[in-house]
């Protein structure tokens, strides 16, 4: 069987999870491929159709933002399902993996809404708790300890093994249904606008920026531009906070406010 996972990872948690997924599938004697959807607009839909056709099972993996799926993943799913509409074939089984820090509240029902049911059939849905990846003046949080992270990673590996075994025996494995889906509806309502407008809050502090261009080159939606020596952020921003977390000089400010990395951690992945 060939398991193909399309993933988005802003700061590395989801990437780590899908890499574990891949190695477990391979250890079980099957095949697995991973495709990052960063900058997916540059890829050709014929290539995607070919990838889907050759796969036994398709997966989608992403972090949870404001109890929702990041806009980049939603746009990718629309792009993929639209590309597939021109073809007949499909009712491929699919799995959904979400990573989160505190509370996942997306839920398999919501995930299913994104897909054309003739296209993909939901076989597995899991939420993997890794850790929060953002600390700002708006939401100051503590970096999770390495001990806690180790425990969560071990738990994640177990959860993935169970999911893979179920998929291999063509059995459904749907997690993430529970009472916490209800507050999720409120969280989504409350944070939707803030996340959509994230780009308006971001700016580059010229005094400290060393023009390394890391933010611009690593932005998954290519929404940072340098015009007349001024950095500009546009609405395609998916709020991943990669630019904020990885800037070597902490020159990305939020709402015009400097956040000292000694006080507000910058998160650069679970490794
Ligand atoms: C804009 C934003 C919103 C987030 N919202 C939530 C949330 O609603 N619930 C939660 O548990 N974690 C939330 N997180 C934390 C991420 O879901 C979590 O750290 C995830 O594992 C990051 O994955 P990545 O490293 O692959 O980007 C949020 C992170 C960001 C940047
Ligand atoms: S990553 Fe930071 S230092 Fe590098 S160009 Fe962007 S803002 Fe400037
Ligand atoms: S501008 Fe920053 S937060 Fe927005 S998508 Fe690009 S890297 Fe992510």
mmCIF file of C-alpha atoms in Angstrom, residues 19-270:
data_model
loop_
_atom_site.group_PDB
_atom_site.id
_atom_site.type_symbol
_atom_site.label_atom_id
_atom_site.label_comp_id
_atom_site.label_asym_id
_atom_site.label_seq_id
_atom_site.Cartn_x
_atom_site.Cartn_y
_atom_site.Cartn_z
ATOM 1 C CA UNK A 19 7.996 11.828 9.444
ATOM 2 C CA UNK A 20 7.104 9.422 12.297
ATOM 3 C CA UNK A 21 4.064 8.361 10.310
ATOM 4 C CA UNK A 22 6.224 7.664 7.277
ATOM 5 C CA UNK A 23 8.844 5.624 9.152
ATOM 6 C CA UNK A 24 6.155 3.528 10.911
ATOM 7 C CA UNK A 25 4.449 2.762 7.592
ATOM 8 C CA UNK A 26 7.782 1.719 6.073
ATOM 9 C CA UNK A 27 8.588 -0.463 9.099
ATOM 10 C CA UNK A 28 5.243 -2.195 8.504
ATOM 11 C CA UNK A 29 6.450 -3.166 5.027
ATOM 12 C CA UNK A 30 4.484 -0.544 3.099
ATOM 13 C CA UNK A 31 5.334 2.639 1.234
ATOM 14 C CA UNK A 32 4.884 6.249 2.291
ATOM 15 C CA UNK A 33 5.468 9.606 0.616
ATOM 16 C CA UNK A 34 5.375 13.080 2.137
ATOM 17 C CA UNK A 35 4.643 16.301 0.260
ATOM 18 C CA UNK A 36 4.888 19.708 1.874
ATOM 19 C CA UNK A 37 2.200 22.056 0.526
ATOM 20 C CA UNK A 38 4.354 25.162 1.052
ATOM 21 C CA UNK A 39 3.982 27.325 -2.013
ATOM 22 C CA UNK A 40 1.631 24.739 -3.587
ATOM 23 C CA UNK A 41 0.347 27.244 -6.164
ATOM 24 C CA UNK A 42 3.521 26.589 -8.126
ATOM 25 C CA UNK A 43 2.737 22.894 -8.570
ATOM 26 C CA UNK A 44 0.857 21.540 -11.567
ATOM 27 C CA UNK A 45 -2.522 19.894 -11.047
ATOM 28 C CA UNK A 46 -1.576 17.040 -13.467
ATOM 29 C CA UNK A 47 1.221 16.101 -11.079
ATOM 30 C CA UNK A 48 -1.168 16.062 -8.137
ATOM 31 C CA UNK A 49 -3.659 13.903 -10.019
ATOM 32 C CA UNK A 50 -0.888 11.432 -10.831
ATOM 33 C CA UNK A 51 0.209 11.316 -7.172
ATOM 34 C CA UNK A 52 -3.363 10.690 -6.003
ATOM 35 C CA UNK A 53 -3.973 8.024 -8.655
ATOM 36 C CA UNK A 54 -0.860 6.092 -7.651
ATOM 37 C CA UNK A 55 -1.635 6.201 -3.910
ATOM 38 C CA UNK A 56 -3.745 3.743 -1.969
ATOM 39 C CA UNK A 57 -4.606 6.202 0.757
ATOM 40 C CA UNK A 58 -4.279 10.003 0.915
ATOM 41 C CA UNK A 59 -3.501 11.990 4.053
ATOM 42 C CA UNK A 60 -3.629 15.610 5.114
ATOM 43 C CA UNK A 61 -1.714 16.917 8.110
ATOM 44 C CA UNK A 62 -1.592 20.403 9.570
ATOM 45 C CA UNK A 63 -1.507 22.402 12.798
ATOM 46 C CA UNK A 64 -4.680 23.776 14.360
ATOM 47 C CA UNK A 65 -5.037 27.565 14.295
ATOM 48 C CA UNK A 66 -7.842 29.077 16.362
ATOM 49 C CA UNK A 67 -9.662 25.714 16.479
ATOM 50 C CA UNK A 68 -9.593 25.623 12.713
ATOM 51 C CA UNK A 69 -7.558 24.465 9.750
ATOM 52 C CA UNK A 70 -4.986 26.974 8.403
ATOM 53 C CA UNK A 71 -6.111 28.860 5.306
ATOM 54 C CA UNK A 72 -3.189 27.440 3.289
ATOM 55 C CA UNK A 73 -4.450 23.874 3.888
ATOM 56 C CA UNK A 74 -8.039 24.802 3.053
ATOM 57 C CA UNK A 75 -6.856 26.417 -0.179
ATOM 58 C CA UNK A 76 -4.778 23.344 -1.012
ATOM 59 C CA UNK A 77 -7.721 20.994 -0.420
ATOM 60 C CA UNK A 78 -9.891 23.159 -2.695
ATOM 61 C CA UNK A 79 -7.142 23.158 -5.334
ATOM 62 C CA UNK A 80 -6.731 19.379 -5.098
ATOM 63 C CA UNK A 81 -10.442 18.503 -5.158
ATOM 64 C CA UNK A 82 -11.037 20.935 -8.046
ATOM 65 C CA UNK A 83 -8.165 19.336 -9.951
ATOM 66 C CA UNK A 84 -9.661 15.906 -9.353
ATOM 67 C CA UNK A 85 -13.148 16.897 -10.515
ATOM 68 C CA UNK A 86 -11.998 16.747 -14.105
ATOM 69 C CA UNK A 87 -11.044 13.088 -13.571
ATOM 70 C CA UNK A 88 -13.495 10.311 -12.729
ATOM 71 C CA UNK A 89 -11.924 7.514 -10.729
ATOM 72 C CA UNK A 90 -11.919 8.451 -7.101
ATOM 73 C CA UNK A 91 -13.294 7.397 -3.945
ATOM 74 C CA UNK A 92 -9.944 7.228 -2.210
ATOM 75 C CA UNK A 93 -9.765 6.654 1.523
ATOM 76 C CA UNK A 94 -8.181 9.543 3.392
ATOM 77 C CA UNK A 95 -6.763 10.280 6.841
ATOM 78 C CA UNK A 96 -6.460 13.568 8.634
ATOM 79 C CA UNK A 97 -3.801 14.421 11.201
ATOM 80 C CA UNK A 98 -3.959 17.611 13.261
ATOM 81 C CA UNK A 99 -1.271 18.803 15.645
ATOM 82 C CA UNK A 100 -2.034 21.212 18.446
ATOM 83 C CA UNK A 101 -0.731 22.763 21.656
ATOM 84 C CA UNK A 102 -3.576 23.161 24.140
ATOM 85 C CA UNK A 103 -6.926 22.210 22.742
ATOM 86 C CA UNK A 104 -7.790 20.792 19.392
ATOM 87 C CA UNK A 105 -11.300 21.615 18.393
ATOM 88 C CA UNK A 106 -11.600 21.051 14.717
ATOM 89 C CA UNK A 107 -13.152 17.642 14.611
ATOM 90 C CA UNK A 108 -13.770 15.062 11.930
ATOM 91 C CA UNK A 109 -17.228 16.454 11.077
ATOM 92 C CA UNK A 110 -15.729 19.791 10.173
ATOM 93 C CA UNK A 111 -12.844 18.189 8.306
ATOM 94 C CA UNK A 112 -15.245 16.156 6.182
ATOM 95 C CA UNK A 113 -17.038 19.313 5.054
ATOM 96 C CA UNK A 114 -13.933 20.321 3.135
ATOM 97 C CA UNK A 115 -14.068 17.293 0.900
ATOM 98 C CA UNK A 116 -16.257 16.295 -1.929
ATOM 99 C CA UNK A 117 -17.603 12.967 -0.622
ATOM 100 C CA UNK A 118 -17.300 11.362 -4.066
ATOM 101 C CA UNK A 119 -13.644 12.248 -4.003
ATOM 102 C CA UNK A 120 -12.373 11.080 -0.619
ATOM 103 C CA UNK A 121 -13.805 8.903 2.122
ATOM 104 C CA UNK A 122 -12.681 9.685 5.709
ATOM 105 C CA UNK A 123 -11.048 6.606 7.247
ATOM 106 C CA UNK A 124 -8.991 8.077 10.063
ATOM 107 C CA UNK A 125 -8.781 11.307 12.031
ATOM 108 C CA UNK A 126 -6.342 11.907 14.869
ATOM 109 C CA UNK A 127 -5.254 14.880 16.966
ATOM 110 C CA UNK A 128 -1.690 14.815 18.123
ATOM 111 C CA UNK A 129 -0.699 17.080 20.990
ATOM 112 C CA UNK A 130 2.841 18.330 20.544
ATOM 113 C CA UNK A 131 3.167 21.831 22.031
ATOM 114 C CA UNK A 132 2.223 25.444 21.547
ATOM 115 C CA UNK A 133 4.458 27.278 19.084
ATOM 116 C CA UNK A 134 3.782 30.901 19.818
ATOM 117 C CA UNK A 135 4.376 33.415 22.576
ATOM 118 C CA UNK A 136 3.561 37.072 21.989
ATOM 119 C CA UNK A 137 2.515 40.109 23.996
ATOM 120 C CA UNK A 138 -1.095 39.084 23.205
ATOM 121 C CA UNK A 139 -0.711 35.521 24.340
ATOM 122 C CA UNK A 140 2.312 34.980 26.535
ATOM 123 C CA UNK A 141 3.011 31.301 27.028
ATOM 124 C CA UNK A 142 5.727 29.067 28.395
ATOM 125 C CA UNK A 143 7.901 26.850 26.269
ATOM 126 C CA UNK A 144 7.065 23.241 27.034
ATOM 127 C CA UNK A 145 9.841 21.421 28.941
ATOM 128 C CA UNK A 146 11.961 18.887 27.060
ATOM 129 C CA UNK A 147 10.773 16.157 29.447
ATOM 130 C CA UNK A 148 7.112 16.901 28.678
ATOM 131 C CA UNK A 149 7.871 17.068 24.978
ATOM 132 C CA UNK A 150 9.572 13.652 25.123
ATOM 133 C CA UNK A 151 6.498 12.152 26.791
ATOM 134 C CA UNK A 152 4.175 13.714 24.212
ATOM 135 C CA UNK A 153 6.358 12.500 21.346
ATOM 136 C CA UNK A 154 6.288 8.944 22.705
ATOM 137 C CA UNK A 155 2.501 9.170 23.020
ATOM 138 C CA UNK A 156 2.281 10.531 19.482
ATOM 139 C CA UNK A 157 4.266 7.573 18.141
ATOM 140 C CA UNK A 158 1.843 5.176 19.876
ATOM 141 C CA UNK A 159 -1.203 7.005 18.522
ATOM 142 C CA UNK A 160 0.214 6.905 15.007
ATOM 143 C CA UNK A 161 0.962 3.179 15.266
ATOM 144 C CA UNK A 162 -2.647 2.464 16.259
ATOM 145 C CA UNK A 163 -3.932 4.606 13.406
ATOM 146 C CA UNK A 164 -1.653 2.947 10.853
ATOM 147 C CA UNK A 165 -2.633 -0.556 11.992
ATOM 148 C CA UNK A 166 -6.296 0.364 11.596
ATOM 149 C CA UNK A 167 -5.697 1.839 8.146
ATOM 150 C CA UNK A 168 -3.768 -1.251 7.082
ATOM 151 C CA UNK A 169 -6.691 -3.435 8.057
ATOM 152 C CA UNK A 170 -9.160 -1.045 6.342
ATOM 153 C CA UNK A 171 -10.852 -0.202 9.648
ATOM 154 C CA UNK A 172 -12.071 3.289 10.519
ATOM 155 C CA UNK A 173 -10.220 5.151 13.254
ATOM 156 C CA UNK A 174 -11.971 8.399 14.073
ATOM 157 C CA UNK A 175 -10.796 10.300 17.149
ATOM 158 C CA UNK A 176 -11.476 13.891 18.169
ATOM 159 C CA UNK A 177 -15.202 13.675 18.757
ATOM 160 C CA UNK A 178 -16.149 15.005 22.173
ATOM 161 C CA UNK A 179 -17.654 17.838 24.208
ATOM 162 C CA UNK A 180 -14.623 20.064 23.499
ATOM 163 C CA UNK A 181 -15.879 20.475 19.955
ATOM 164 C CA UNK A 182 -18.462 22.927 21.368
ATOM 165 C CA UNK A 183 -16.054 25.556 22.792
ATOM 166 C CA UNK A 184 -14.215 25.105 19.513
ATOM 167 C CA UNK A 185 -17.141 26.710 17.694
ATOM 168 C CA UNK A 186 -16.779 29.793 19.934
ATOM 169 C CA UNK A 187 -12.978 29.843 19.615
ATOM 170 C CA UNK A 188 -13.300 29.700 15.827
ATOM 171 C CA UNK A 189 -15.770 32.604 15.799
ATOM 172 C CA UNK A 190 -13.616 34.668 18.140
ATOM 173 C CA UNK A 191 -10.275 34.132 16.436
ATOM 174 C CA UNK A 192 -11.215 33.841 12.750
ATOM 175 C CA UNK A 193 -10.880 37.560 11.986
ATOM 176 C CA UNK A 194 -7.674 37.966 14.014
ATOM 177 C CA UNK A 195 -6.041 35.086 12.152
ATOM 178 C CA UNK A 196 -7.280 36.323 8.759
ATOM 179 C CA UNK A 197 -5.896 39.778 9.502
ATOM 180 C CA UNK A 198 -2.627 38.549 11.000
ATOM 181 C CA UNK A 199 -0.679 40.076 8.113
ATOM 182 C CA UNK A 200 -1.826 43.563 9.144
ATOM 183 C CA UNK A 201 -0.161 43.138 12.534
ATOM 184 C CA UNK A 202 3.224 42.032 11.210
ATOM 185 C CA UNK A 203 6.045 44.430 10.455
ATOM 186 C CA UNK A 204 9.823 44.421 10.218
ATOM 187 C CA UNK A 205 11.882 46.629 12.474
ATOM 188 C CA UNK A 206 14.403 48.163 10.055
ATOM 189 C CA UNK A 207 16.906 49.140 12.794
ATOM 190 C CA UNK A 208 17.643 45.540 13.798
ATOM 191 C CA UNK A 209 16.866 43.639 10.571
ATOM 192 C CA UNK A 210 20.063 42.376 8.907
ATOM 193 C CA UNK A 211 18.339 41.785 5.516
ATOM 194 C CA UNK A 212 19.125 38.053 5.611
ATOM 195 C CA UNK A 213 15.807 37.491 3.731
ATOM 196 C CA UNK A 214 15.077 34.321 5.677
ATOM 197 C CA UNK A 215 11.532 35.492 6.444
ATOM 198 C CA UNK A 216 10.829 36.336 2.833
ATOM 199 C CA UNK A 217 12.333 33.151 1.374
ATOM 200 C CA UNK A 218 10.773 30.811 3.942
ATOM 201 C CA UNK A 219 7.269 32.221 4.006
ATOM 202 C CA UNK A 220 5.028 29.344 2.834
ATOM 203 C CA UNK A 221 2.615 31.653 1.013
ATOM 204 C CA UNK A 222 5.254 34.054 -0.346
ATOM 205 C CA UNK A 223 3.296 36.928 1.116
ATOM 206 C CA UNK A 224 6.295 38.976 2.289
ATOM 207 C CA UNK A 225 7.685 41.409 -0.275
ATOM 208 C CA UNK A 226 10.453 43.967 -0.154
ATOM 209 C CA UNK A 227 9.372 47.156 -1.901
ATOM 210 C CA UNK A 228 11.556 50.253 -1.832
ATOM 211 C CA UNK A 229 13.450 48.924 1.178
ATOM 212 C CA UNK A 230 10.151 48.335 3.027
ATOM 213 C CA UNK A 231 8.883 44.882 3.984
ATOM 214 C CA UNK A 232 5.216 44.387 3.160
ATOM 215 C CA UNK A 233 2.931 41.587 4.288
ATOM 216 C CA UNK A 234 -0.155 40.656 2.285
ATOM 217 C CA UNK A 235 -3.462 38.887 2.910
ATOM 218 C CA UNK A 236 -2.276 35.425 1.748
ATOM 219 C CA UNK A 237 -0.511 35.154 5.132
ATOM 220 C CA UNK A 238 -1.605 31.910 6.807
ATOM 221 C CA UNK A 239 -0.563 33.073 10.302
ATOM 222 C CA UNK A 240 1.977 30.268 10.735
ATOM 223 C CA UNK A 241 4.340 32.629 12.584
ATOM 224 C CA UNK A 242 7.373 31.055 10.931
ATOM 225 C CA UNK A 243 8.745 34.517 10.127
ATOM 226 C CA UNK A 244 8.319 35.633 13.747
ATOM 227 C CA UNK A 245 9.802 32.473 15.262
ATOM 228 C CA UNK A 246 12.777 32.057 12.934
ATOM 229 C CA UNK A 247 13.943 35.628 12.435
ATOM 230 C CA UNK A 248 17.530 35.549 13.785
ATOM 231 C CA UNK A 249 17.358 39.119 15.081
ATOM 232 C CA UNK A 250 13.786 39.128 16.477
ATOM 233 C CA UNK A 251 12.965 41.927 14.052
ATOM 234 C CA UNK A 252 9.431 40.808 13.237
ATOM 235 C CA UNK A 253 7.159 42.866 15.438
ATOM 236 C CA UNK A 254 3.501 42.271 16.152
ATOM 237 C CA UNK A 255 1.229 45.278 16.180
ATOM 238 C CA UNK A 256 4.276 47.520 16.357
ATOM 239 C CA UNK A 257 5.433 45.914 19.598
ATOM 240 C CA UNK A 258 8.847 44.355 20.238
ATOM 241 C CA UNK A 259 8.758 41.062 22.103
ATOM 242 C CA UNK A 260 12.073 40.139 23.679
ATOM 243 C CA UNK A 261 12.899 36.476 22.872
ATOM 244 C CA UNK A 262 14.232 36.077 26.428
ATOM 245 C CA UNK A 263 10.745 36.789 27.705
ATOM 246 C CA UNK A 264 8.639 35.488 24.814
ATOM 247 C CA UNK A 265 10.049 32.271 23.429
ATOM 248 C CA UNK A 266 10.641 31.656 19.744
ATOM 249 C CA UNK A 267 9.734 28.129 18.770
ATOM 250 C CA UNK A 268 11.895 26.331 16.204
ATOM 251 C CA UNK A 269 10.564 22.796 16.191
ATOM 252 C CA UNK A 270 10.438 19.724 18.425
#
